[in-house]
N, CA, C and O atoms as a printed pandas DataFrame, in Angstrom:
     atom_number atom_name residue_name chain_id  residue_number  x_coord  y_coord  z_coord
0              1         N          UNK        A               1    0.822   -1.187    0.000
1              2        CA          UNK        A               1    0.000    0.000    0.000
2              3         C          UNK        A               1    0.871    1.258    0.000
3              4         O          UNK        A               1    0.555    2.231   -0.685
4              5         N          UNK        A               2    1.948    1.243    0.753
5              6        CA          UNK        A               2    2.837    2.408    0.831
6              7         C          UNK        A               2    3.390    2.761   -0.547
7              8         O          UNK        A               2    3.359    3.924   -0.948
8              9         N          UNK        A               3    3.892    1.774   -1.266
9             10        CA          UNK        A               3    4.449    2.012   -2.599
10            11         C          UNK        A               3    3.357    2.494   -3.549
11            12         O          UNK        A               3    3.590    3.385   -4.366
12            13         N          UNK        A               4    2.174    1.908   -3.443
13            14        CA          UNK        A               4    1.058    2.344   -4.287
14            15         C          UNK        A               4    0.750    3.816   -4.060
15            16         O          UNK        A               4    0.527    4.562   -5.014
16            17         N          UNK        A               5    0.736    4.234   -2.799
17            18        CA          UNK        A               5    0.490    5.646   -2.486
18            19         C          UNK        A               5    1.583    6.538   -3.064
19            20         O          UNK        A               5    1.288    7.606   -3.599
20            21         N          UNK        A               6    2.831    6.116   -2.963
21            22        CA          UNK        A               6    3.923    6.914   -3.532
22            23         C          UNK        A               6    3.737    7.091   -5.038
23            24         O          UNK        A               6    3.896    8.191   -5.565
24            25         N          UNK        A               7    3.406    6.015   -5.713
25            26        CA          UNK        A               7    3.228    6.066   -7.169
26            27         C          UNK        A               7    2.058    6.978   -7.534
27            28         O          UNK        A               7    2.131    7.713   -8.519
28            29         N          UNK        A               8    0.982    6.937   -6.750
29            30        CA          UNK        A               8   -0.165    7.813   -7.003
30            31         C          UNK        A               8    0.218    9.289   -6.887
31            32         O          UNK        A               8   -0.372   10.136   -7.558
32            33         N          UNK        A               9    1.193    9.597   -6.048
33            34        CA          UNK        A               9    1.662   10.974   -5.879
34            35         C          UNK        A               9    2.790   11.327   -6.843
35            36         O          UNK        A               9    3.406   12.386   -6.723
36            37         N          UNK        A              10    3.057   10.447   -7.791
37            38        CA          UNK        A              10    4.060   10.740   -8.806
38            39         C          UNK        A              10    5.478   10.378   -8.420
39            40         O          UNK        A              10    6.426   10.753   -9.110
40            41         N          UNK        A              11    5.634    9.657   -7.331
41            42        CA          UNK        A              11    6.964    9.217   -6.896
42            43         C          UNK        A              11    7.120    7.761   -7.312
43            44         O          UNK        A              11    6.310    6.912   -6.941
44            45         N          UNK        A              12    8.153    7.478   -8.076
45            46        CA          UNK        A              12    8.373    6.121   -8.571
46            47         C          UNK        A              12    9.694    5.596   -8.016
47            48         O          UNK        A              12   10.718    5.648   -8.697
48            49         N          UNK        A              13    9.674    5.087   -6.776
49            50        CA          UNK        A              13   10.927    4.644   -6.161
50            51         C          UNK        A              13   11.447    3.365   -6.815
51            52         O          UNK        A              13   10.662    2.520   -7.246
52            53         N          UNK        A              14   12.766    3.225   -6.887
53            54        CA          UNK        A              14   13.302    1.962   -7.403
54            55         C          UNK        A              14   13.017    0.839   -6.406
55            56         O          UNK        A              14   13.067    1.044   -5.193
56            57         N          UNK        A              15   12.727   -0.317   -6.922
57            58        CA          UNK        A              15   12.498   -1.480   -6.067
58            59         C          UNK        A              15   13.679   -2.415   -6.257
59            60         O          UNK        A              15   13.967   -2.861   -7.368
60            61         N          UNK        A              16   14.352   -2.701   -5.161
61            62        CA          UNK        A              16   15.556   -3.522   -5.193
62            63         C          UNK        A              16   15.355   -4.699   -4.254
63            64         O          UNK        A              16   14.961   -4.518   -3.102
64            65         N          UNK        A              17   15.620   -5.884   -4.732
65            66        CA          UNK        A              17   15.575   -7.061   -3.874
66            67         C          UNK        A              17   16.950   -7.237   -3.247
67            68         O          UNK        A              17   17.973   -7.139   -3.926
68            69         N          UNK        A              18   16.962   -7.499   -1.942
69            70        CA          UNK        A              18   18.221   -7.546   -1.215
70            71         C          UNK        A              18   18.256   -8.798   -0.353
71            72         O          UNK        A              18   17.375   -9.004    0.481
72            73         N          UNK        A              19   19.256   -9.622   -0.547
73            74        CA          UNK        A              19   19.420  -10.847    0.232
74            75         C          UNK        A              19   20.149  -10.502    1.523
75            76         O          UNK        A              19   21.326  -10.140    1.501
76            77         N          UNK        A              20   19.456  -10.612    2.636
77            78        CA          UNK        A              20   20.039  -10.213    3.910
78            79         C          UNK        A              20   20.446  -11.400    4.786
79            80         O          UNK        A              20   20.763  -11.230    5.963
80            81         N          UNK        A              21   20.436  -12.581    4.214
81            82        CA          UNK        A              21   20.676  -13.777    5.026
82            83         C          UNK        A              21   22.032  -13.800    5.710
83            84         O          UNK        A              21   22.149  -14.319    6.820
84            85         N          UNK        A              22   23.048  -13.255    5.083
85            86        CA          UNK        A              22   24.387  -13.335    5.670
86            87         C          UNK        A              22   24.778  -12.090    6.452
87            88         O          UNK        A              22   25.909  -11.995    6.930
88            89         N          UNK        A              23   23.868  -11.138    6.592
89            90        CA          UNK        A              23   24.218   -9.891    7.277
90            91         C          UNK        A              23   24.571  -10.131    8.740
91            92         O          UNK        A              23   25.543   -9.561    9.237
92            93         N          UNK        A              24   23.812  -10.952    9.429
93            94        CA          UNK        A              24   24.092  -11.225   10.838
94            95         C          UNK        A              24   25.430  -11.930   10.986
95            96         O          UNK        A              24   26.198  -11.619   11.896
96            97         N          UNK        A              25   25.712  -12.868   10.108
97            98        CA          UNK        A              25   26.989  -13.585   10.155
98            99         C          UNK        A              25   28.149  -12.616    9.953
99           100         O          UNK        A              25   29.147  -12.685   10.670
100          101         N          UNK        A              26   28.025  -11.722    8.987
101          102        CA          UNK        A              26   29.095  -10.757    8.712
102          103         C          UNK        A              26   29.322   -9.837    9.900
103          104         O          UNK        A              26   30.465   -9.576   10.275
104          105         N          UNK        A              27   28.245   -9.347   10.491
105          106        CA          UNK        A              27   28.366   -8.441   11.636
106          107         C          UNK        A              27   28.960   -9.172   12.835
107          108         O          UNK        A              27   29.835   -8.633   13.513
108          109         N          UNK        A              28   28.502  -10.381   13.103
109          110        CA          UNK        A              28   29.047  -11.139   14.232
110          111         C          UNK        A              28   30.536  -11.405   14.048
111          112         O          UNK        A              28   31.300  -11.360   15.012
112          113         N          UNK        A              29   30.946  -11.680   12.828
113          114        CA          UNK        A              29   32.359  -11.928   12.553
114          115         C          UNK        A              29   33.195  -10.682   12.847
115          116         O          UNK        A              29   34.257  -10.775   13.463
116          117         N          UNK        A              30   32.719   -9.532   12.412
117          118        CA          UNK        A              30   33.447   -8.282   12.670
118          119         C          UNK        A              30   33.501   -8.001   14.165
119          120         O          UNK        A              30   34.552   -7.630   14.689
120          121         N          UNK        A              31   32.387   -8.172   14.849
121          122        CA          UNK        A              31   32.365   -7.906   16.290
122          123         C          UNK        A              31   33.296   -8.847   17.040
123          124         O          UNK        A              31   33.951   -8.447   18.002
124          125         N          UNK        A              32   33.350  -10.082   16.603
125          126        CA          UNK        A              32   34.209  -11.062   17.272
126          127         C          UNK        A              32   35.686  -10.805   16.978
127          128         O          UNK        A              32   36.519  -10.817   17.885
128          129         N          UNK        A              33   36.003  -10.571   15.703
129          130        CA          UNK        A              33   37.400  -10.473   15.294
130          131         C          UNK        A              33   37.998   -9.086   15.480
131          132         O          UNK        A              33   39.143   -8.953   15.912
132          133         N          UNK        A              34   37.236   -8.064   15.161
133          134        CA          UNK        A              34   37.779   -6.705   15.161
134          135         C          UNK        A              34   37.478   -5.938   16.441
135          136         O          UNK        A              34   38.339   -5.224   16.956
136          137         N          UNK        A              35   36.270   -6.081   16.953
137          138        CA          UNK        A              35   35.870   -5.281   18.109
138          139         C          UNK        A              35   36.176   -5.992   19.418
139          140         O          UNK        A              35   36.128   -5.374   20.481
140          141         N          UNK        A              36   36.489   -7.274   19.357
141          142        CA          UNK        A              36   36.830   -8.049   20.545
142          143         C          UNK        A              36   35.762   -7.910   21.631
143          144         O          UNK        A              36   36.077   -7.671   22.797
144          145         N          UNK        A              37   34.490   -8.062   21.232
145          146        CA          UNK        A              37   33.396   -7.974   22.191
146          147         C          UNK        A              37   33.055   -9.357   22.724
147          148         O          UNK        A              37   33.189  -10.359   22.020
148          149         N          UNK        A              38   32.620   -9.399   23.958
149          150        CA          UNK        A              38   32.195  -10.660   24.549
150          151         C          UNK        A              38   30.921  -11.146   23.859
151          152         O          UNK        A              38   30.238  -10.377   23.183
152          153         N          UNK        A              39   30.618  -12.402   24.035
153          154        CA          UNK        A              39   29.420  -12.978   23.420
154          155         C          UNK        A              39   28.157  -12.269   23.908
155          156         O          UNK        A              39   27.251  -12.004   23.117
156          157         N          UNK        A              40   28.093  -11.960   25.205
157          158        CA          UNK        A              40   26.914  -11.268   25.738
158          159         C          UNK        A              40   26.761   -9.881   25.124
159          160         O          UNK        A              40   25.659   -9.490   24.741
160          161         N          UNK        A              41   27.840   -9.147   25.029
161          162        CA          UNK        A              41   27.787   -7.789   24.470
162          163         C          UNK        A              41   27.453   -7.835   22.980
163          164         O          UNK        A              41   26.714   -6.984   22.486
164          165         N          UNK        A              42   27.991   -8.822   22.260
165          166        CA          UNK        A              42   27.667   -8.968   20.837
166          167         C          UNK        A              42   26.176   -9.180   20.647
167          168         O          UNK        A              42   25.573   -8.618   19.733
168          169         N          UNK        A              43   25.584   -9.991   21.510
169          170        CA          UNK        A              43   24.154  -10.261   21.411
170          171         C          UNK        A              43   23.305   -9.015   21.574
171          172         O          UNK        A              43   22.213   -8.926   21.013
172          173         N          UNK        A              44   23.801   -8.055   22.338
173          174        CA          UNK        A              44   23.052   -6.822   22.576
174          175         C          UNK        A              44   23.037   -5.905   21.357
175          176         O          UNK        A              44   22.089   -5.142   21.172
176          177         N          UNK        A              45   24.062   -5.969   20.533
177          178        CA          UNK        A              45   24.187   -4.994   19.448
178          179         C          UNK        A              45   24.070   -5.587   18.046
179          180         O          UNK        A              45   23.988   -4.841   17.071
180          181         N          UNK        A              46   24.063   -6.895   17.930
181          182        CA          UNK        A              46   24.155   -7.510   16.604
182          183         C          UNK        A              46   22.957   -7.176   15.714
183          184         O          UNK        A              46   23.143   -6.920   14.525
184          185         N          UNK        A              47   21.747   -7.171   16.245
185          186        CA          UNK        A              47   20.580   -6.885   15.402
186          187         C          UNK        A              47   20.608   -5.458   14.871
187          188         O          UNK        A              47   20.295   -5.218   13.705
188          189         N          UNK        A              48   20.980   -4.521   15.720
189          190        CA          UNK        A              48   21.048   -3.119   15.285
190          191         C          UNK        A              48   22.121   -2.931   14.220
191          192         O          UNK        A              48   21.902   -2.246   13.221
192          193         N          UNK        A              49   23.270   -3.538   14.435
193          194        CA          UNK        A              49   24.347   -3.398   13.459
194          195         C          UNK        A              49   24.035   -4.141   12.162
195          196         O          UNK        A              49   24.408   -3.684   11.082
196          197         N          UNK        A              50   23.357   -5.275   12.262
197          198        CA          UNK        A              50   22.964   -5.998   11.046
198          199         C          UNK        A              50   21.980   -5.161   10.231
199          200         O          UNK        A              50   22.061   -5.132    9.003
200          201         N          UNK        A              51   21.057   -4.485   10.904
201          202        CA          UNK        A              51   20.114   -3.609   10.193
202          203         C          UNK        A              51   20.862   -2.472    9.500
203          204         O          UNK        A              51   20.556   -2.130    8.357
204          205         N          UNK        A              52   21.835   -1.892   10.187
205          206        CA          UNK        A              52   22.632   -0.817    9.585
206          207         C          UNK        A              52   23.446   -1.346    8.403
207          208         O          UNK        A              52   23.588   -0.660    7.391
208          209         N          UNK        A              53   23.974   -2.548    8.528
209          210        CA          UNK        A              53   24.747   -3.189    7.460
210          211         C          UNK        A              53   23.876   -3.401    6.216
211          212         O          UNK        A              53   24.312   -3.146    5.094
212          213         N          UNK        A              54   22.650   -3.868    6.427
213          214        CA          UNK        A              54   21.714   -4.094    5.321
214          215         C          UNK        A              54   21.366   -2.774    4.651
215          216         O          UNK        A              54   21.393   -2.665    3.425
216          217         N          UNK        A              55   21.038   -1.771    5.462
217          218        CA          UNK        A              55   20.665   -0.467    4.909
218          219         C          UNK        A              55   21.810    0.148    4.120
219          220         O          UNK        A              55   21.597    0.670    3.025
220          221         N          UNK        A              56   23.023    0.092    4.663
221          222        CA          UNK        A              56   24.164    0.674    3.960
222          223         C          UNK        A              56   24.423   -0.047    2.642
223          224         O          UNK        A              56   24.722    0.589    1.631
224          225         N          UNK        A              57   24.308   -1.363    2.651
225          226        CA          UNK        A              57   24.492   -2.119    1.417
226          227         C          UNK        A              57   23.454   -1.758    0.368
227          228         O          UNK        A              57   23.777   -1.622   -0.813
228          229         N          UNK        A              58   22.206   -1.603    0.798
229          230        CA          UNK        A              58   21.147   -1.230   -0.141
230          231         C          UNK        A              58   21.370    0.174   -0.684
231          232         O          UNK        A              58   21.190    0.410   -1.879
232          233         N          UNK        A              59   21.760    1.109    0.178
233          234        CA          UNK        A              59   22.028    2.478   -0.276
234          235         C          UNK        A              59   23.193    2.513   -1.263
235          236         O          UNK        A              59   23.145    3.225   -2.266
236          237         N          UNK        A              60   24.230    1.745   -0.973
237          238        CA          UNK        A              60   25.367    1.679   -1.898
238          239         C          UNK        A              60   24.928    1.126   -3.252
239          240         O          UNK        A              60   25.362    1.611   -4.297
240          241         N          UNK        A              61   24.079    0.123   -3.228
241          242        CA          UNK        A              61   23.584   -0.474   -4.477
242          243         C          UNK        A              61   22.735    0.522   -5.256
243          244         O          UNK        A              61   22.873    0.635   -6.474
244          245         N          UNK        A              62   21.863    1.240   -4.569
245          246        CA          UNK        A              62   21.004    2.226   -5.233
246          247         C          UNK        A              62   21.821    3.340   -5.872
247          248         O          UNK        A              62   21.440    3.875   -6.913
248          249         N          UNK        A              63   22.916    3.682   -5.264
249          250        CA          UNK        A              63   23.772    4.740   -5.798
250          251         C          UNK        A              63   24.321    4.354   -7.171
251          252         O          UNK        A              63   24.606    5.222   -7.996
252          253         N          UNK        A              64   24.467    3.055   -7.412
253          254        CA          UNK        A              64   25.047    2.587   -8.672
254          255         C          UNK        A              64   24.003    2.177   -9.705
255          256         O          UNK        A              64   24.360    1.623  -10.744
256          257         N          UNK        A              65   22.741    2.430   -9.448
257          258        CA          UNK        A              65   21.688    2.082  -10.423
258          259         C          UNK        A              65   21.604    3.124  -11.514
259          260         O          UNK        A              65   20.780    3.003  -12.421
C-alpha cells in the first residue's frame, strides 16, 4: 500500500531485492574479530548493526543504479 500511495503521488521509487541472510553472520564476525566484544555484548548490538549493514548495502547499491 505504501508504494502504491507513492506512485499515485508521482513518486516512482526503485524497487531492489536484497538478500540479507548473511548480514548477521558478517556483523558477528566483525564484532568477534575486530571489536573483541564478549558474546553477551555482541548479542546486545548484533541486530542493530545488522540492520545498519543491510541499509548501507542497499544504499550503496542504489547509488550505482
